[in-house]
PDB file of C-alpha atoms in Angstrom:
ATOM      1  CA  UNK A 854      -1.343 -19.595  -4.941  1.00 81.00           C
ATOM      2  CA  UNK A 855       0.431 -17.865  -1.955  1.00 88.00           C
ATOM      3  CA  UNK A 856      -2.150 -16.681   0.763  1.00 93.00           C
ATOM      4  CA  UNK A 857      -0.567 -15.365   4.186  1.00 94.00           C
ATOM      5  CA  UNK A 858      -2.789 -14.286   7.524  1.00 96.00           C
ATOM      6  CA  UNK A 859      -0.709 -12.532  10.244  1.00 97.00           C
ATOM      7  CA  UNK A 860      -2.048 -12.744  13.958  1.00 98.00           C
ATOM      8  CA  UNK A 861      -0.244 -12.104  17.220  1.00 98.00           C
ATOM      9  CA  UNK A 862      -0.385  -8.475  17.243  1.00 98.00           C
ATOM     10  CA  UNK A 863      -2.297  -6.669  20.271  1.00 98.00           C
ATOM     11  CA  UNK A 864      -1.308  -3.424  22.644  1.00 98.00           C
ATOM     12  CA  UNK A 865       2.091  -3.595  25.176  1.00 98.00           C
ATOM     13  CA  UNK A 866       3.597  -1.159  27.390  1.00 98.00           C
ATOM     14  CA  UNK A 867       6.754  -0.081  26.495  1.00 98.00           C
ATOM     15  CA  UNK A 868       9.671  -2.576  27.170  1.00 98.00           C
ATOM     16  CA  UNK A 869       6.855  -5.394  26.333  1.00 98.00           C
ATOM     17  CA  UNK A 870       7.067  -8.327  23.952  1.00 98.00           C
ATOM     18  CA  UNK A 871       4.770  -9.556  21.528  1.00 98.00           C
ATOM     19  CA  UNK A 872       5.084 -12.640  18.877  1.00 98.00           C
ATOM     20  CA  UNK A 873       3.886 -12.638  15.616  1.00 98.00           C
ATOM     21  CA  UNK A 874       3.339 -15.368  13.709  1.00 97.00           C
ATOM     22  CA  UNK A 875       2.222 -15.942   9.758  1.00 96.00           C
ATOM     23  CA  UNK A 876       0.747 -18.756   8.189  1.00 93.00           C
ATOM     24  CA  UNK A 877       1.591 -18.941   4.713  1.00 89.00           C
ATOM     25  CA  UNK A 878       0.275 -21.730   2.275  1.00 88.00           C
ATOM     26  CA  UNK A 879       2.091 -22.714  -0.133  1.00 76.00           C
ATOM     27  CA  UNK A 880       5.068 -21.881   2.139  1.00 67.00           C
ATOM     28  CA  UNK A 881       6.761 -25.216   1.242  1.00 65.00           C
ATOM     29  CA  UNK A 882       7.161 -23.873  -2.427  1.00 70.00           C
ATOM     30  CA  UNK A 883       8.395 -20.574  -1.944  1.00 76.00           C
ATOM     31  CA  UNK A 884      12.558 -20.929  -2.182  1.00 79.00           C
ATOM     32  CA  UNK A 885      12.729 -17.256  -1.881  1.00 86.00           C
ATOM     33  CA  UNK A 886      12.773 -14.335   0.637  1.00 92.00           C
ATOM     34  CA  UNK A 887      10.266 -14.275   3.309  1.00 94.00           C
ATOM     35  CA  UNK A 888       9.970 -11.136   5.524  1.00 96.00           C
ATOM     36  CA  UNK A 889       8.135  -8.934   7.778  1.00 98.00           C
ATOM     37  CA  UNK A 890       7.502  -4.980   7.595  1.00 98.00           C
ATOM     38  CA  UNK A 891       5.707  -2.107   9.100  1.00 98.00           C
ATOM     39  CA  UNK A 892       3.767   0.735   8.557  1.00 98.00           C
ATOM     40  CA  UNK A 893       2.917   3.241  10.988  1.00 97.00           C
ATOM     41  CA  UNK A 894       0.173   6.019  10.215  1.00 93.00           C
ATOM     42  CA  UNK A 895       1.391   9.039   8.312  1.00 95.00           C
ATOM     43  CA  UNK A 896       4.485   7.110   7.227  1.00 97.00           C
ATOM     44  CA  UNK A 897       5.905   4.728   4.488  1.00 98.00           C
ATOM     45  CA  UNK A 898       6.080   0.566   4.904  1.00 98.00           C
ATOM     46  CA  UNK A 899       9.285  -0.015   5.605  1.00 98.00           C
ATOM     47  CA  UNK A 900      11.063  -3.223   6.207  1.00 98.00           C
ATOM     48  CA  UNK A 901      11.565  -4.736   9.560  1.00 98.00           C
ATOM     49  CA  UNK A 902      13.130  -8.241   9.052  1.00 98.00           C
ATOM     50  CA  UNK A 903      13.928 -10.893   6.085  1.00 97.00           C
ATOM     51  CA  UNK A 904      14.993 -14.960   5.995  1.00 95.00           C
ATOM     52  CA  UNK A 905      15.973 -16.649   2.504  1.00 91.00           C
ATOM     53  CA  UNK A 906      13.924 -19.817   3.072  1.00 86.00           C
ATOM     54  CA  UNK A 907      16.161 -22.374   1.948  1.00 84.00           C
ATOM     55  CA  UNK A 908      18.910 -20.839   3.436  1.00 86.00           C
ATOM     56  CA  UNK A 909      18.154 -19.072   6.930  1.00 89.00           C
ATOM     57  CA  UNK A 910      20.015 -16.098   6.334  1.00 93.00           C
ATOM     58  CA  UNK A 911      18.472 -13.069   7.874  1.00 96.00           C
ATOM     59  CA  UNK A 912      18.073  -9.683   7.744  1.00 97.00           C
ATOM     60  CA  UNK A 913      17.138  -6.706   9.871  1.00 98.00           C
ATOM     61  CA  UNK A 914      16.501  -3.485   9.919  1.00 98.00           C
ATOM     62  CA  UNK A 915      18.779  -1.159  12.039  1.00 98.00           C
ATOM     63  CA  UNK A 916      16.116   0.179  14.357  1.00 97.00           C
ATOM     64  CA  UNK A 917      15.631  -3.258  15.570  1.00 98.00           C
ATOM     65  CA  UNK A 918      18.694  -5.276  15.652  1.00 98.00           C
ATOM     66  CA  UNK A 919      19.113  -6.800  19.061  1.00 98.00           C
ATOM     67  CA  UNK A 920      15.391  -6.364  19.675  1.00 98.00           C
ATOM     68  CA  UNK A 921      13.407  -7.902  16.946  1.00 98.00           C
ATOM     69  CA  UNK A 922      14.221 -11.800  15.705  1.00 98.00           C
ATOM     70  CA  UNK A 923      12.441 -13.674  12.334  1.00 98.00           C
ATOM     71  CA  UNK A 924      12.300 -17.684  12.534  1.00 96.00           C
ATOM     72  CA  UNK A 925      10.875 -19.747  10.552  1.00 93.00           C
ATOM     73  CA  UNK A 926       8.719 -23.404  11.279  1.00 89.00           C
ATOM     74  CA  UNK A 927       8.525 -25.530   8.121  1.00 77.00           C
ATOM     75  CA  UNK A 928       6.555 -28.037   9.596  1.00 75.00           C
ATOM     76  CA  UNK A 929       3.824 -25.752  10.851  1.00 71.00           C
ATOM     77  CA  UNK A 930       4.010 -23.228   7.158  1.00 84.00           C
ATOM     78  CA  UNK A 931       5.110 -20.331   9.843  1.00 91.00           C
ATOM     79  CA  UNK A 932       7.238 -17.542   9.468  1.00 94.00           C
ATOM     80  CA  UNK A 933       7.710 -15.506  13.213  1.00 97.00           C
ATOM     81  CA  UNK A 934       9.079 -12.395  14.263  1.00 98.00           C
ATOM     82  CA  UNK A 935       9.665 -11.836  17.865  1.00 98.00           C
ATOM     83  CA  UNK A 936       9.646  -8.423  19.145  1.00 98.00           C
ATOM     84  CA  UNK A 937      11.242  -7.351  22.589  1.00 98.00           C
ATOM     85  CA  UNK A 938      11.868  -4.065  24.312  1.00 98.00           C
ATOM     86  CA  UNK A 939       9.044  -2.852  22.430  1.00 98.00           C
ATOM     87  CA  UNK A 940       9.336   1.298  22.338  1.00 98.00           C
ATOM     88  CA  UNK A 941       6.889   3.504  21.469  1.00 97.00           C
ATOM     89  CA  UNK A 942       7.956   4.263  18.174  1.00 97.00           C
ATOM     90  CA  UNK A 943       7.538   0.268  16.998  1.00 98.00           C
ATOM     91  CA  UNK A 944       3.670   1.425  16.967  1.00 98.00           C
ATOM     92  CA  UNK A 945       2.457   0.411  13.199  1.00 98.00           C
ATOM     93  CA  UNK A 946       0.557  -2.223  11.198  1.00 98.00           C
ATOM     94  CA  UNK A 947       3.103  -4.839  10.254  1.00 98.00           C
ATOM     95  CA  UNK A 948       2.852  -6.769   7.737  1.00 98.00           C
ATOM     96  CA  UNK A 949       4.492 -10.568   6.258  1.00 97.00           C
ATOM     97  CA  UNK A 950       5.246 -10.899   2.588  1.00 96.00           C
ATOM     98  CA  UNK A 951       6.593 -13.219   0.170  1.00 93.00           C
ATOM     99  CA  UNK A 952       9.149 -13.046  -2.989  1.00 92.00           C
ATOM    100  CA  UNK A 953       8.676 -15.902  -4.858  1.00 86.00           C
ATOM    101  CA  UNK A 954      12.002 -15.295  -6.906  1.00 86.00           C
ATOM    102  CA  UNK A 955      14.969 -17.408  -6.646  1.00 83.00           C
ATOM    103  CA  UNK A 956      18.436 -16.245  -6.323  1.00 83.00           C
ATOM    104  CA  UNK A 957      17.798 -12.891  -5.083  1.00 86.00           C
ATOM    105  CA  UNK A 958      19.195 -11.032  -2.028  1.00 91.00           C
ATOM    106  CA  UNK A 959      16.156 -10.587   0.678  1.00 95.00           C
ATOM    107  CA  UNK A 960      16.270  -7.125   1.062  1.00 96.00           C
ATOM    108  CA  UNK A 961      14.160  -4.985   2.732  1.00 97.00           C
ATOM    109  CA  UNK A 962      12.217  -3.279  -0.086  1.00 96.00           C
ATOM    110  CA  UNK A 963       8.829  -3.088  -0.101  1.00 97.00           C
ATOM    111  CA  UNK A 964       8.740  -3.870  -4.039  1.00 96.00           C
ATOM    112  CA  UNK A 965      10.441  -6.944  -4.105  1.00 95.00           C
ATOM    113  CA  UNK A 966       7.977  -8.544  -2.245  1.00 95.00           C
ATOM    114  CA  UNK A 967       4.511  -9.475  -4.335  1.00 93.00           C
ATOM    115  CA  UNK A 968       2.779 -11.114  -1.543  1.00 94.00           C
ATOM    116  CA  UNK A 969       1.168  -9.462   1.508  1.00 97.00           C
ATOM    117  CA  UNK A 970      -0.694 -10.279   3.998  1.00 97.00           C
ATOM    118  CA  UNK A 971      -3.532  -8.176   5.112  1.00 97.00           C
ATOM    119  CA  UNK A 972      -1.439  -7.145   8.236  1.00 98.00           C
ATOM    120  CA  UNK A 973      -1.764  -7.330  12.410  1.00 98.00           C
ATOM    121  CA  UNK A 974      -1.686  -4.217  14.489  1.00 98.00           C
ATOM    122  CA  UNK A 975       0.866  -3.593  17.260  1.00 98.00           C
ATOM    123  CA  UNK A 976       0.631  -0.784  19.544  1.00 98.00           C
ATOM    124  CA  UNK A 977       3.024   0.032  22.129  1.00 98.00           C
ATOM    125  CA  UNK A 978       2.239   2.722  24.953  1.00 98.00           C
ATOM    126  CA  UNK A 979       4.826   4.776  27.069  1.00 95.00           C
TER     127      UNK A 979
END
């Protein structure tokens, strides 16, 4: 069984970092996609950032290319994402999840991922 528990999240001025981390048991099974998204209020989840476990390959969302980067820690069952130059508009619940299928691309799609945690809140002021 694949539980996950987000923490790291808090309130930053704009410009700001934060770290978020996600513990994940079972994370030493999982050969898939690994990823992080976001929902602010009002809006859709959308997908922020995505690692193929066994591989390392990432991927990111636009809005936070240069600014947002997902790592992994086998030894500690951790995914990260590290957010800098926070802006306003990075405001939302975010989210990890986990697709436990093999051979797939990790894209950023909500439904490919059947695993959630129960999210960590990041709010960033101007």
């Amino acid at each position: 069984q694949v539980q996950l528990v987000e923490s790291g999240g808090g309130s930053v001025q704009a410009g700001g970092s934060l770290r978020l981390s996600c513990v994940v048991s079972g994370y030493a099974y999982i050969r898939g996609c690994v990823g992080w998204f976001r929902q602010a209020p009002g809006k859709e989840r959308e997908g922020v950032a995505s690692i193929q476990r066994s591989y390392g390959s990432t991927n990111y969302a636009d809005s936070v290319k240069g600014r947002f980067t997902i790592s992994q820690a086998n030894a500690q069952n951790t995914l990260y994402l590290q957010l800098n130059s926070l802006k306003p508009e990075d405001t939302a619940m975010y989210y990890c999840a986990a697709d436990l299928t093999l051979g797939r691309r990790c894209e950023l799609d909500v439904n490919q991922y059947g695993y959630w945690g129960q999210g960590t809140q990041v709010t960033v002021s101007s």
